[in-house]
Amino acid sequence: MIDQVRELFRTSFGDEPTVIAQAPGRIEFVGNHTDYNGGDVLGVAVEQGIVLAVRKRTDRLVKGVSHSVETAFEYSLDELETRPKESSWSRYPLGVLWAIQDHGLVFEHGFDFAVVSNVPSGAGMSSSAALELATAYAVLEEVIHEFSRKDIVRICRYAENHYVGVPCGILDQGVSGFGKKDHLVSIDCKNESFGNVPIPSGTHFWIFNTDVKHSLVDSLYSERFSECGEGFEVAKSLHPNIECLVDYPLAELDSLGEHLGSKPYRRVNHVLNENQRVKDVVKLLGEPEVDLHLTGKFLFNSHASSRDLFRNSTEELDYLVSLLEGYDQVFGARLTGGGFGGAAMAWTSASFSESDANAVSSNYERRFGHPARIIHCESGDGAHIAWKESSL
Ligand code: GLA
């Protein structure tokens, strides 16, 4: 991919890049919609990612090309406030430039960008966060700055929230930033602290992409965000010292129910229990002998809760998870990411094979008329500089 992006850069801009940065996509392991509620979450950075080459320009233009999207973009640093159209991929790199400037670092010159990706878009693996992290790492390498990895993760989330306009939590950017081969990333989203937990050896991750998405996926995400906000307001009226929804004591969930309508109550019920599931899974993964089936059960329970309480699953995802539940080699399976379509993940033993995955997909096809796209994922490292022109 590095050679590919260098070649794309050369043919597009007639020059060599000076920096190439790389950032991974991610799988949400467990912790569905806990992040923006101040909860905990576990994710895994995957080997699939984005590779982005840059070179500083002498003027204030920002030009971007991508191997997978036909439209190249050209923008000026002086017009960043005018956001590009919603459909344009330029919102992510431009949003990052905008967010970095909003955090006090002013760019004098624009950049040429070339992007190559092997994160399947629309598979719930957060190609957008990978693009944000790769952009930030690449451009920051070209200037003097004091941002830490955590600062960069926060800036990328800020870009997504305030430039792209999605009220997401810190999961996607955090996992892309703090990924580590053979490890999960654990995030305490309230304190924004990041850690790594070893992945039990011999276990594997599979993605089954339904290729079906609710047409209102973005507004449904925002709706859930608001419902949780509503739940938090009521929780706070009962416990004025709490700082976020997950601070509300799980043991007092019933009394919260008396003050909330049934819909926001279901959402809150999901979030508080889901947060507890993440804590339980972290604990189980820390045991000397990890009970894989017991740990995986929490993933199945997470899916059931998303389906029944948070209501962000779909018929397609439910069917995939129920098929996967039939395999002894599958420890756990659940929808991964925002929901309302997208992908299910399965956590399996090494004996779950390509032909097992194909059988799941064919079974899915018999019911829905198209196969589920299968991606076998390895864990990978977080965002980093993959190559830099040596300064002589
Ligand atoms: C999307 C968002 C994340 C998180 C998940 C759901 O991936 O970008 O911040 O909220 O959905 O857990």
mmCIF file of C-alpha atoms and ligand atoms in Angstrom:
data_model
loop_
_atom_site.group_PDB
_atom_site.id
_atom_site.type_symbol
_atom_site.label_atom_id
_atom_site.label_comp_id
_atom_site.label_asym_id
_atom_site.label_seq_id
_atom_site.Cartn_x
_atom_site.Cartn_y
_atom_site.Cartn_z
ATOM 1 C CA MET A 1 0.000 0.000 0.000
ATOM 2 C CA ILE A 2 2.907 2.326 0.695
ATOM 3 C CA ASP A 3 4.257 1.878 -2.833
ATOM 4 C CA GLN A 4 0.753 2.289 -4.199
ATOM 5 C CA VAL A 5 0.169 5.589 -2.401
ATOM 6 C CA ARG A 6 3.585 6.897 -3.418
ATOM 7 C CA GLU A 7 2.804 6.059 -7.033
ATOM 8 C CA LEU A 8 -0.617 7.714 -6.813
ATOM 9 C CA PHE A 9 0.992 10.811 -5.317
ATOM 10 C CA ARG A 10 3.641 10.942 -8.041
ATOM 11 C CA THR A 11 1.201 10.550 -10.919
ATOM 12 C CA SER A 12 -1.261 13.058 -9.429
ATOM 13 C CA PHE A 13 1.146 15.780 -8.345
ATOM 14 C CA GLY A 14 4.289 15.106 -10.376
ATOM 15 C CA ASP A 15 6.465 15.043 -7.284
ATOM 16 C CA GLU A 16 7.438 12.780 -4.375
ATOM 17 C CA PRO A 17 5.583 12.938 -1.033
ATOM 18 C CA THR A 18 7.552 13.907 2.058
ATOM 19 C CA VAL A 19 5.562 11.936 4.652
ATOM 20 C CA ILE A 20 3.403 8.816 4.563
ATOM 21 C CA ALA A 21 1.151 8.083 7.547
ATOM 22 C CA GLN A 22 -0.918 4.985 8.227
ATOM 23 C CA ALA A 23 -4.003 4.512 10.436
ATOM 24 C CA PRO A 24 -6.167 1.422 11.003
ATOM 25 C CA GLY A 25 -9.877 0.751 10.831
ATOM 26 C CA ARG A 26 -11.495 -0.807 13.894
ATOM 27 C CA ILE A 27 -13.943 -3.375 15.180
ATOM 28 C CA GLU A 28 -16.075 -2.539 18.184
ATOM 29 C CA PHE A 29 -15.608 -5.604 20.419
ATOM 30 C CA VAL A 30 -18.102 -4.699 23.137
ATOM 31 C CA GLY A 31 -19.561 -1.436 24.430
ATOM 32 C CA ASN A 32 -22.355 -0.316 22.141
ATOM 33 C CA HIS A 33 -23.195 3.385 22.423
ATOM 34 C CA THR A 34 -21.418 3.581 25.755
ATOM 35 C CA ASP A 35 -18.724 5.993 24.569
ATOM 36 C CA TYR A 36 -20.649 9.280 24.385
ATOM 37 C CA ASN A 37 -22.331 8.344 27.679
ATOM 38 C CA GLY A 38 -18.996 8.415 29.483
ATOM 39 C CA GLY A 39 -18.755 4.634 29.625
ATOM 40 C CA ASP A 40 -16.129 2.039 28.846
ATOM 41 C CA VAL A 41 -15.581 0.333 25.526
ATOM 42 C CA LEU A 42 -13.324 -2.319 24.024
ATOM 43 C CA GLY A 43 -12.295 -2.213 20.385
ATOM 44 C CA VAL A 44 -9.654 -3.707 18.173
ATOM 45 C CA ALA A 45 -7.593 -1.934 15.533
ATOM 46 C CA VAL A 46 -7.391 -4.078 12.407
ATOM 47 C CA GLU A 47 -4.691 -4.565 9.799
ATOM 48 C CA GLN A 48 -6.863 -2.941 7.158
ATOM 49 C CA GLY A 49 -6.329 0.783 7.135
ATOM 50 C CA ILE A 50 -5.645 4.011 5.315
ATOM 51 C CA VAL A 51 -2.287 5.084 3.994
ATOM 52 C CA LEU A 52 -1.947 8.773 3.263
ATOM 53 C CA ALA A 53 0.931 10.597 1.575
ATOM 54 C CA VAL A 54 1.423 14.357 1.859
ATOM 55 C CA ARG A 55 3.688 17.113 0.755
ATOM 56 C CA LYS A 56 3.511 20.713 1.888
ATOM 57 C CA ARG A 57 2.634 23.171 -0.894
ATOM 58 C CA THR A 58 4.021 26.655 -1.369
ATOM 59 C CA ASP A 59 0.526 28.218 -1.619
ATOM 60 C CA ARG A 60 -2.578 27.812 0.600
ATOM 61 C CA LEU A 61 -4.344 25.178 -1.439
ATOM 62 C CA VAL A 62 -5.249 21.721 -0.201
ATOM 63 C CA LYS A 63 -5.530 19.139 -2.973
ATOM 64 C CA GLY A 64 -6.604 15.562 -2.387
ATOM 65 C CA VAL A 65 -6.826 12.429 -4.521
ATOM 66 C CA SER A 66 -7.940 8.948 -3.579
ATOM 67 C CA HIS A 67 -7.432 5.665 -5.398
ATOM 68 C CA SER A 68 -10.982 4.548 -4.606
ATOM 69 C CA VAL A 69 -13.029 7.711 -5.013
ATOM 70 C CA GLU A 70 -13.026 9.339 -8.403
ATOM 71 C CA THR A 71 -13.502 12.876 -7.258
ATOM 72 C CA ALA A 72 -10.364 14.742 -6.399
ATOM 73 C CA PHE A 73 -10.822 17.890 -4.318
ATOM 74 C CA GLU A 74 -9.214 21.280 -4.225
ATOM 75 C CA TYR A 75 -9.860 23.702 -1.382
ATOM 76 C CA SER A 76 -8.126 26.687 0.120
ATOM 77 C CA LEU A 77 -7.087 26.860 3.767
ATOM 78 C CA ASP A 78 -8.888 30.211 3.742
ATOM 79 C CA GLU A 79 -12.272 28.689 2.932
ATOM 80 C CA LEU A 80 -12.305 25.840 5.464
ATOM 81 C CA GLU A 81 -15.219 27.422 7.345
ATOM 82 C CA THR A 82 -17.379 26.759 4.286
ATOM 83 C CA ARG A 83 -17.828 23.061 4.735
ATOM 84 C CA PRO A 84 -17.805 20.838 1.668
ATOM 85 C CA LYS A 85 -20.926 18.934 0.633
ATOM 86 C CA GLU A 86 -22.034 16.105 2.893
ATOM 87 C CA SER A 87 -21.283 13.512 0.264
ATOM 88 C CA SER A 88 -17.657 14.561 -0.199
ATOM 89 C CA TRP A 89 -14.860 12.532 1.393
ATOM 90 C CA SER A 90 -12.889 15.792 1.638
ATOM 91 C CA ARG A 91 -14.845 16.625 4.808
ATOM 92 C CA TYR A 92 -12.605 14.287 6.802
ATOM 93 C CA PRO A 93 -9.136 15.596 5.895
ATOM 94 C CA LEU A 94 -10.376 19.187 5.725
ATOM 95 C CA GLY A 95 -12.164 18.759 9.053
ATOM 96 C CA VAL A 96 -8.907 17.637 10.619
ATOM 97 C CA LEU A 97 -7.027 20.685 9.276
ATOM 98 C CA TRP A 98 -9.822 22.895 10.560
ATOM 99 C CA ALA A 99 -9.811 21.184 13.983
ATOM 100 C CA ILE A 100 -6.020 21.427 14.341
ATOM 101 C CA GLN A 101 -6.242 25.156 13.598
ATOM 102 C CA ASP A 102 -9.078 25.471 16.087
ATOM 103 C CA HIS A 103 -6.697 23.992 18.660
ATOM 104 C CA GLY A 104 -4.225 26.788 18.101
ATOM 105 C CA LEU A 105 -1.857 25.581 15.409
ATOM 106 C CA VAL A 106 -2.101 27.718 12.277
ATOM 107 C CA PHE A 107 -1.023 26.297 8.915
ATOM 108 C CA GLU A 108 0.884 28.706 6.687
ATOM 109 C CA HIS A 109 0.856 26.420 3.670
ATOM 110 C CA GLY A 110 -1.557 23.942 2.139
ATOM 111 C CA PHE A 111 -0.880 20.300 1.285
ATOM 112 C CA ASP A 112 -1.141 17.773 -1.499
ATOM 113 C CA PHE A 113 -2.701 14.528 -0.281
ATOM 114 C CA ALA A 114 -2.963 11.052 -1.799
ATOM 115 C CA VAL A 115 -5.011 8.367 -0.083
ATOM 116 C CA VAL A 116 -5.105 4.606 -0.488
ATOM 117 C CA SER A 117 -7.456 2.512 1.614
ATOM 118 C CA ASN A 118 -8.178 -1.150 2.119
ATOM 119 C CA VAL A 119 -10.802 -0.598 4.820
ATOM 120 C CA PRO A 120 -14.036 -1.620 3.148
ATOM 121 C CA SER A 121 -16.261 1.446 3.433
ATOM 122 C CA GLY A 122 -19.756 0.858 4.774
ATOM 123 C CA ALA A 123 -18.614 -2.259 6.670
ATOM 124 C CA GLY A 124 -18.822 -0.525 10.038
ATOM 125 C CA MET A 125 -15.027 -0.512 10.361
ATOM 126 C CA SER A 126 -14.667 3.227 10.629
ATOM 127 C CA SER A 127 -12.721 4.122 7.533
ATOM 128 C CA SER A 128 -13.558 7.756 8.297
ATOM 129 C CA ALA A 129 -11.745 7.733 11.659
ATOM 130 C CA ALA A 130 -8.774 6.042 9.968
ATOM 131 C CA LEU A 131 -8.721 8.809 7.354
ATOM 132 C CA GLU A 132 -8.868 11.455 10.078
ATOM 133 C CA LEU A 133 -6.029 9.920 12.080
ATOM 134 C CA ALA A 134 -3.850 9.369 9.012
ATOM 135 C CA THR A 135 -4.392 12.995 7.957
ATOM 136 C CA ALA A 136 -3.534 14.338 11.389
ATOM 137 C CA TYR A 137 -0.392 12.226 11.722
ATOM 138 C CA ALA A 138 0.817 13.143 8.245
ATOM 139 C CA VAL A 139 0.284 16.901 8.381
ATOM 140 C CA LEU A 140 1.514 17.267 11.947
ATOM 141 C CA GLU A 141 4.758 15.588 10.920
ATOM 142 C CA GLU A 142 5.305 18.551 8.582
ATOM 143 C CA VAL A 143 5.095 21.206 11.300
ATOM 144 C CA ILE A 144 6.371 21.786 14.814
ATOM 145 C CA HIS A 145 3.777 20.870 17.435
ATOM 146 C CA GLU A 146 3.385 19.481 20.920
ATOM 147 C CA PHE A 147 0.271 17.365 20.487
ATOM 148 C CA SER A 148 0.350 13.969 22.169
ATOM 149 C CA ARG A 149 -1.297 10.852 20.712
ATOM 150 C CA LYS A 150 -4.237 11.498 22.994
ATOM 151 C CA ASP A 151 -4.494 15.125 21.839
ATOM 152 C CA ILE A 152 -4.531 13.944 18.222
ATOM 153 C CA VAL A 153 -7.289 11.426 18.937
ATOM 154 C CA ARG A 154 -9.332 14.162 20.625
ATOM 155 C CA ILE A 155 -8.753 16.599 17.765
ATOM 156 C CA CYS A 156 -9.960 14.001 15.252
ATOM 157 C CA ARG A 157 -13.096 13.369 17.265
ATOM 158 C CA TYR A 158 -13.594 17.136 17.477
ATOM 159 C CA ALA A 159 -13.398 17.283 13.674
ATOM 160 C CA GLU A 160 -16.024 14.556 13.380
ATOM 161 C CA ASN A 161 -18.336 16.249 15.925
ATOM 162 C CA HIS A 162 -17.977 19.853 14.827
ATOM 163 C CA TYR A 163 -16.976 19.752 11.161
ATOM 164 C CA VAL A 164 -18.464 16.549 9.788
ATOM 165 C CA GLY A 165 -21.377 17.000 12.220
ATOM 166 C CA VAL A 166 -21.706 13.506 13.742
ATOM 167 C CA PRO A 167 -22.151 13.499 17.548
ATOM 168 C CA CYS A 168 -19.999 10.359 17.949
ATOM 169 C CA GLY A 169 -18.001 9.405 21.015
ATOM 170 C CA ILE A 170 -14.272 8.733 21.099
ATOM 171 C CA LEU A 171 -14.352 5.011 20.251
ATOM 172 C CA ASP A 172 -13.413 5.080 16.558
ATOM 173 C CA GLN A 173 -10.651 7.668 16.782
ATOM 174 C CA GLY A 174 -9.390 6.214 20.077
ATOM 175 C CA VAL A 175 -9.018 2.697 18.704
ATOM 176 C CA SER A 176 -7.418 3.931 15.483
ATOM 177 C CA GLY A 177 -4.987 5.986 17.573
ATOM 178 C CA PHE A 178 -4.184 3.505 20.337
ATOM 179 C CA GLY A 179 -4.377 0.184 18.471
ATOM 180 C CA LYS A 180 -1.727 -2.405 19.206
ATOM 181 C CA LYS A 181 -1.122 -5.690 17.409
ATOM 182 C CA ASP A 182 -2.539 -8.673 19.356
ATOM 183 C CA HIS A 183 -4.314 -6.347 21.771
ATOM 184 C CA LEU A 184 -7.694 -4.799 22.283
ATOM 185 C CA VAL A 185 -7.937 -1.108 23.068
ATOM 186 C CA SER A 186 -9.803 -0.360 26.269
ATOM 187 C CA ILE A 187 -11.143 3.140 26.664
ATOM 188 C CA ASP A 188 -12.554 4.827 29.712
ATOM 189 C CA CYS A 189 -14.445 7.478 27.786
ATOM 190 C CA LYS A 190 -15.283 9.646 30.783
ATOM 191 C CA ASN A 191 -11.652 10.170 31.733
ATOM 192 C CA GLU A 192 -10.432 9.676 28.191
ATOM 193 C CA SER A 193 -7.851 7.163 29.267
ATOM 194 C CA PHE A 194 -6.626 4.485 26.885
ATOM 195 C CA GLY A 195 -5.147 1.071 27.576
ATOM 196 C CA ASN A 196 -4.440 -2.238 25.859
ATOM 197 C CA VAL A 197 -5.659 -5.692 26.832
ATOM 198 C CA PRO A 198 -4.086 -8.806 25.243
ATOM 199 C CA ILE A 199 -6.332 -10.705 22.843
ATOM 200 C CA PRO A 200 -6.506 -14.364 23.948
ATOM 201 C CA SER A 201 -4.159 -16.179 21.594
ATOM 202 C CA GLY A 202 -5.631 -18.312 18.841
ATOM 203 C CA THR A 203 -8.824 -16.272 18.646
ATOM 204 C CA HIS A 204 -9.978 -14.568 15.453
ATOM 205 C CA PHE A 205 -12.230 -11.782 14.265
ATOM 206 C CA TRP A 206 -14.623 -11.967 11.341
ATOM 207 C CA ILE A 207 -16.806 -9.279 9.883
ATOM 208 C CA PHE A 208 -20.043 -10.096 8.084
ATOM 209 C CA ASN A 209 -21.210 -7.039 6.234
ATOM 210 C CA THR A 210 -24.924 -6.996 5.449
ATOM 211 C CA ASP A 211 -24.448 -4.205 2.895
ATOM 212 C CA VAL A 212 -27.792 -2.949 4.107
ATOM 213 C CA LYS A 213 -28.147 0.349 5.890
ATOM 214 C CA HIS A 214 -31.138 2.234 7.139
ATOM 215 C CA SER A 215 -31.560 5.283 4.922
ATOM 216 C CA LEU A 216 -31.764 7.461 8.037
ATOM 217 C CA VAL A 217 -28.736 5.986 9.754
ATOM 218 C CA ASP A 218 -27.158 9.341 10.675
ATOM 219 C CA SER A 219 -30.298 10.878 12.068
ATOM 220 C CA LEU A 220 -31.136 7.689 13.969
ATOM 221 C CA TYR A 221 -27.693 7.829 15.590
ATOM 222 C CA SER A 222 -28.366 11.443 16.598
ATOM 223 C CA GLU A 223 -31.789 10.442 17.898
ATOM 224 C CA ARG A 224 -30.225 7.815 20.182
ATOM 225 C CA PHE A 225 -27.663 10.397 21.303
ATOM 226 C CA SER A 226 -30.507 12.764 22.281
ATOM 227 C CA GLU A 227 -32.523 10.045 24.007
ATOM 228 C CA CYS A 228 -29.477 9.205 26.139
ATOM 229 C CA GLY A 229 -29.089 12.928 26.871
ATOM 230 C CA GLU A 230 -32.703 13.018 28.020
ATOM 231 C CA GLY A 231 -32.033 9.992 30.240
ATOM 232 C CA PHE A 232 -28.998 11.726 31.695
ATOM 233 C CA GLU A 233 -30.989 14.863 32.612
ATOM 234 C CA VAL A 234 -33.479 12.783 34.588
ATOM 235 C CA ALA A 235 -30.708 10.657 36.152
ATOM 236 C CA LYS A 236 -29.009 13.869 37.233
ATOM 237 C CA SER A 237 -32.165 15.160 38.863
ATOM 238 C CA LEU A 238 -32.061 12.046 41.070
ATOM 239 C CA HIS A 239 -28.282 12.040 41.594
ATOM 240 C CA PRO A 240 -27.093 15.631 41.145
ATOM 241 C CA ASN A 241 -23.414 14.716 41.453
ATOM 242 C CA ILE A 242 -23.225 12.462 38.425
ATOM 243 C CA GLU A 243 -21.191 13.744 35.485
ATOM 244 C CA CYS A 244 -22.409 11.378 32.797
ATOM 245 C CA LEU A 245 -25.105 8.770 32.292
ATOM 246 C CA VAL A 246 -22.985 5.778 33.311
ATOM 247 C CA ASP A 247 -22.294 7.378 36.706
ATOM 248 C CA TYR A 248 -25.904 6.613 37.618
ATOM 249 C CA PRO A 249 -25.925 3.478 39.852
ATOM 250 C CA LEU A 250 -27.041 0.388 37.976
ATOM 251 C CA ALA A 251 -28.690 -0.936 41.148
ATOM 252 C CA GLU A 252 -31.108 2.015 41.054
ATOM 253 C CA LEU A 253 -32.176 1.512 37.464
ATOM 254 C CA ASP A 254 -35.769 0.712 38.464
ATOM 255 C CA SER A 255 -36.280 4.011 40.230
ATOM 256 C CA LEU A 256 -34.993 5.804 37.148
ATOM 257 C CA GLY A 257 -37.624 3.907 35.192
ATOM 258 C CA GLU A 258 -40.337 5.509 37.300
ATOM 259 C CA HIS A 259 -39.248 8.943 36.108
ATOM 260 C CA LEU A 260 -38.592 8.201 32.453
ATOM 261 C CA GLY A 261 -40.846 7.375 29.519
ATOM 262 C CA SER A 262 -40.538 3.781 28.329
ATOM 263 C CA LYS A 263 -38.431 4.637 25.287
ATOM 264 C CA PRO A 264 -35.656 6.622 27.000
ATOM 265 C CA TYR A 265 -35.785 4.095 29.840
ATOM 266 C CA ARG A 266 -34.985 1.252 27.434
ATOM 267 C CA ARG A 267 -32.044 3.233 26.034
ATOM 268 C CA VAL A 268 -30.694 3.978 29.512
ATOM 269 C CA ASN A 269 -31.224 0.379 30.586
ATOM 270 C CA HIS A 270 -29.107 -0.731 27.625
ATOM 271 C CA VAL A 271 -26.320 1.780 28.241
ATOM 272 C CA LEU A 272 -25.929 1.058 31.956
ATOM 273 C CA ASN A 273 -25.963 -2.716 31.511
ATOM 274 C CA GLU A 274 -23.733 -2.550 28.457
ATOM 275 C CA ASN A 275 -21.199 -0.545 30.417
ATOM 276 C CA GLN A 276 -21.238 -3.230 33.115
ATOM 277 C CA ARG A 277 -20.719 -5.881 30.405
ATOM 278 C CA VAL A 278 -17.566 -4.100 29.223
ATOM 279 C CA LYS A 279 -16.212 -4.081 32.772
ATOM 280 C CA ASP A 280 -17.060 -7.782 33.173
ATOM 281 C CA VAL A 281 -15.366 -8.659 29.878
ATOM 282 C CA VAL A 282 -12.216 -6.720 30.836
ATOM 283 C CA LYS A 283 -12.139 -8.651 34.094
ATOM 284 C CA LEU A 284 -12.602 -12.003 32.374
ATOM 285 C CA LEU A 285 -9.875 -11.195 29.847
ATOM 286 C CA GLY A 286 -7.525 -10.470 32.729
ATOM 287 C CA GLU A 287 -7.868 -13.981 34.209
ATOM 288 C CA PRO A 288 -4.866 -16.289 33.799
ATOM 289 C CA GLU A 289 -7.048 -18.812 31.924
ATOM 290 C CA VAL A 290 -9.618 -16.888 29.916
ATOM 291 C CA ASP A 291 -12.972 -18.656 29.692
ATOM 292 C CA LEU A 292 -13.620 -17.841 26.044
ATOM 293 C CA HIS A 293 -17.183 -19.092 25.870
ATOM 294 C CA LEU A 294 -18.171 -17.263 29.018
ATOM 295 C CA THR A 295 -16.543 -14.056 27.753
ATOM 296 C CA GLY A 296 -18.207 -14.441 24.364
ATOM 297 C CA LYS A 297 -21.609 -14.804 26.027
ATOM 298 C CA PHE A 298 -21.331 -11.142 26.995
ATOM 299 C CA LEU A 299 -21.012 -10.297 23.297
ATOM 300 C CA PHE A 300 -24.177 -12.220 22.475
ATOM 301 C CA ASN A 301 -25.921 -10.484 25.385
ATOM 302 C CA SER A 302 -24.717 -7.152 24.098
ATOM 303 C CA HIS A 303 -26.330 -7.879 20.753
ATOM 304 C CA ALA A 304 -29.606 -8.913 22.389
ATOM 305 C CA SER A 305 -29.627 -5.650 24.313
ATOM 306 C CA SER A 306 -28.956 -3.572 21.200
ATOM 307 C CA ARG A 307 -31.751 -5.459 19.478
ATOM 308 C CA ASP A 308 -34.361 -5.298 22.228
ATOM 309 C CA LEU A 309 -33.553 -2.196 24.257
ATOM 310 C CA PHE A 310 -31.451 0.178 22.242
ATOM 311 C CA ARG A 311 -33.226 -0.887 19.060
ATOM 312 C CA ASN A 312 -30.353 -0.201 16.707
ATOM 313 C CA SER A 313 -30.206 -3.642 15.144
ATOM 314 C CA THR A 314 -31.860 -4.838 11.943
ATOM 315 C CA GLU A 315 -33.452 -8.074 10.777
ATOM 316 C CA GLU A 316 -30.315 -8.805 8.714
ATOM 317 C CA LEU A 317 -27.936 -8.335 11.654
ATOM 318 C CA ASP A 318 -30.155 -10.369 13.984
ATOM 319 C CA TYR A 319 -30.239 -13.213 11.485
ATOM 320 C CA LEU A 320 -26.441 -13.210 11.077
ATOM 321 C CA VAL A 321 -25.903 -13.259 14.828
ATOM 322 C CA SER A 322 -28.399 -16.094 15.259
ATOM 323 C CA LEU A 323 -26.616 -18.126 12.556
ATOM 324 C CA LEU A 324 -23.240 -17.493 14.195
ATOM 325 C CA GLU A 325 -24.616 -18.490 17.583
ATOM 326 C CA GLY A 326 -25.132 -21.975 16.160
ATOM 327 C CA TYR A 327 -21.383 -22.579 15.813
ATOM 328 C CA ASP A 328 -19.423 -23.954 18.734
ATOM 329 C CA GLN A 329 -16.272 -22.258 17.344
ATOM 330 C CA VAL A 330 -17.952 -18.849 17.671
ATOM 331 C CA PHE A 331 -17.420 -17.501 21.191
ATOM 332 C CA GLY A 332 -19.480 -14.386 20.619
ATOM 333 C CA ALA A 333 -21.084 -12.298 17.891
ATOM 334 C CA ARG A 334 -22.866 -8.967 17.796
ATOM 335 C CA LEU A 335 -23.512 -5.926 15.698
ATOM 336 C CA THR A 336 -20.482 -3.678 15.631
ATOM 337 C CA GLY A 337 -20.541 0.117 15.500
ATOM 338 C CA GLY A 338 -23.461 2.485 15.333
ATOM 339 C CA GLY A 339 -26.001 -0.088 14.098
ATOM 340 C CA PHE A 340 -29.140 0.447 12.002
ATOM 341 C CA GLY A 341 -27.477 -1.807 9.447
ATOM 342 C CA GLY A 342 -23.847 -2.337 8.660
ATOM 343 C CA ALA A 343 -21.923 -5.295 9.960
ATOM 344 C CA ALA A 344 -21.873 -8.011 12.587
ATOM 345 C CA MET A 345 -18.610 -9.221 14.083
ATOM 346 C CA ALA A 346 -17.795 -12.715 15.252
ATOM 347 C CA TRP A 347 -15.067 -13.673 17.694
ATOM 348 C CA THR A 348 -14.028 -17.231 16.986
ATOM 349 C CA SER A 349 -11.543 -20.008 17.603
ATOM 350 C CA ALA A 350 -8.953 -20.798 14.891
ATOM 351 C CA SER A 351 -11.060 -23.751 13.785
ATOM 352 C CA PHE A 352 -13.809 -21.464 12.461
ATOM 353 C CA SER A 353 -12.867 -21.675 8.800
ATOM 354 C CA GLU A 354 -13.391 -19.798 5.559
ATOM 355 C CA SER A 355 -15.906 -22.470 4.567
ATOM 356 C CA ASP A 356 -17.832 -21.959 7.830
ATOM 357 C CA ALA A 357 -17.927 -18.248 7.069
ATOM 358 C CA ASN A 358 -19.093 -18.963 3.507
ATOM 359 C CA ALA A 359 -21.818 -21.234 4.852
ATOM 360 C CA VAL A 360 -23.072 -18.413 7.088
ATOM 361 C CA SER A 361 -23.045 -16.061 4.124
ATOM 362 C CA SER A 362 -24.902 -18.516 1.838
ATOM 363 C CA ASN A 363 -27.505 -19.142 4.482
ATOM 364 C CA TYR A 364 -27.921 -15.369 4.803
ATOM 365 C CA GLU A 365 -28.200 -15.095 1.014
ATOM 366 C CA ARG A 366 -31.016 -17.649 0.898
ATOM 367 C CA ARG A 367 -33.040 -15.405 3.143
ATOM 368 C CA PHE A 368 -32.107 -11.946 1.925
ATOM 369 C CA GLY A 369 -31.192 -12.526 -1.715
ATOM 370 C CA HIS A 370 -27.592 -11.321 -1.483
ATOM 371 C CA PRO A 371 -24.578 -12.713 0.378
ATOM 372 C CA ALA A 372 -23.023 -11.144 3.452
ATOM 373 C CA ARG A 373 -19.551 -9.860 2.609
ATOM 374 C CA ILE A 374 -16.942 -11.644 4.705
ATOM 375 C CA ILE A 375 -13.771 -10.046 6.026
ATOM 376 C CA HIS A 376 -11.328 -12.022 8.157
ATOM 377 C CA CYS A 377 -9.462 -9.480 10.283
ATOM 378 C CA GLU A 378 -6.134 -9.532 12.064
ATOM 379 C CA SER A 379 -5.389 -7.015 14.795
ATOM 380 C CA GLY A 380 -2.979 -4.223 13.912
ATOM 381 C CA ASP A 381 -1.128 -1.213 15.262
ATOM 382 C CA GLY A 382 -2.499 2.288 15.779
ATOM 383 C CA ALA A 383 -1.796 5.393 13.689
ATOM 384 C CA HIS A 384 1.852 6.058 12.938
ATOM 385 C CA ILE A 385 4.291 7.535 10.447
ATOM 386 C CA ALA A 386 5.030 4.785 7.955
ATOM 387 C CA TRP A 387 7.719 6.621 6.001
ATOM 388 C CA LYS A 388 9.411 9.996 5.989
ATOM 389 C CA GLU A 389 11.794 11.631 3.574
ATOM 390 C CA SER A 390 15.105 11.692 5.400
ATOM 391 C CA SER A 391 16.198 15.234 6.107
ATOM 392 C CA LEU A 392 19.765 15.693 4.927
HETATM 393 C C1 GLA B 1 -20.219 4.660 15.970
HETATM 394 C C2 GLA B 1 -19.651 5.921 16.624
HETATM 395 C C3 GLA B 1 -18.947 5.571 17.930
HETATM 396 C C4 GLA B 1 -19.851 4.751 18.842
HETATM 397 C C5 GLA B 1 -20.463 3.585 18.083
HETATM 398 C C6 GLA B 1 -21.491 2.838 18.875
HETATM 399 O O1 GLA B 1 -19.181 3.819 15.567
HETATM 400 O O2 GLA B 1 -18.776 6.563 15.746
HETATM 401 O O3 GLA B 1 -18.524 6.752 18.567
HETATM 402 O O4 GLA B 1 -20.841 5.547 19.442
HETATM 403 O O5 GLA B 1 -21.074 3.999 16.875
HETATM 404 O O6 GLA B 1 -20.935 2.249 20.001
#
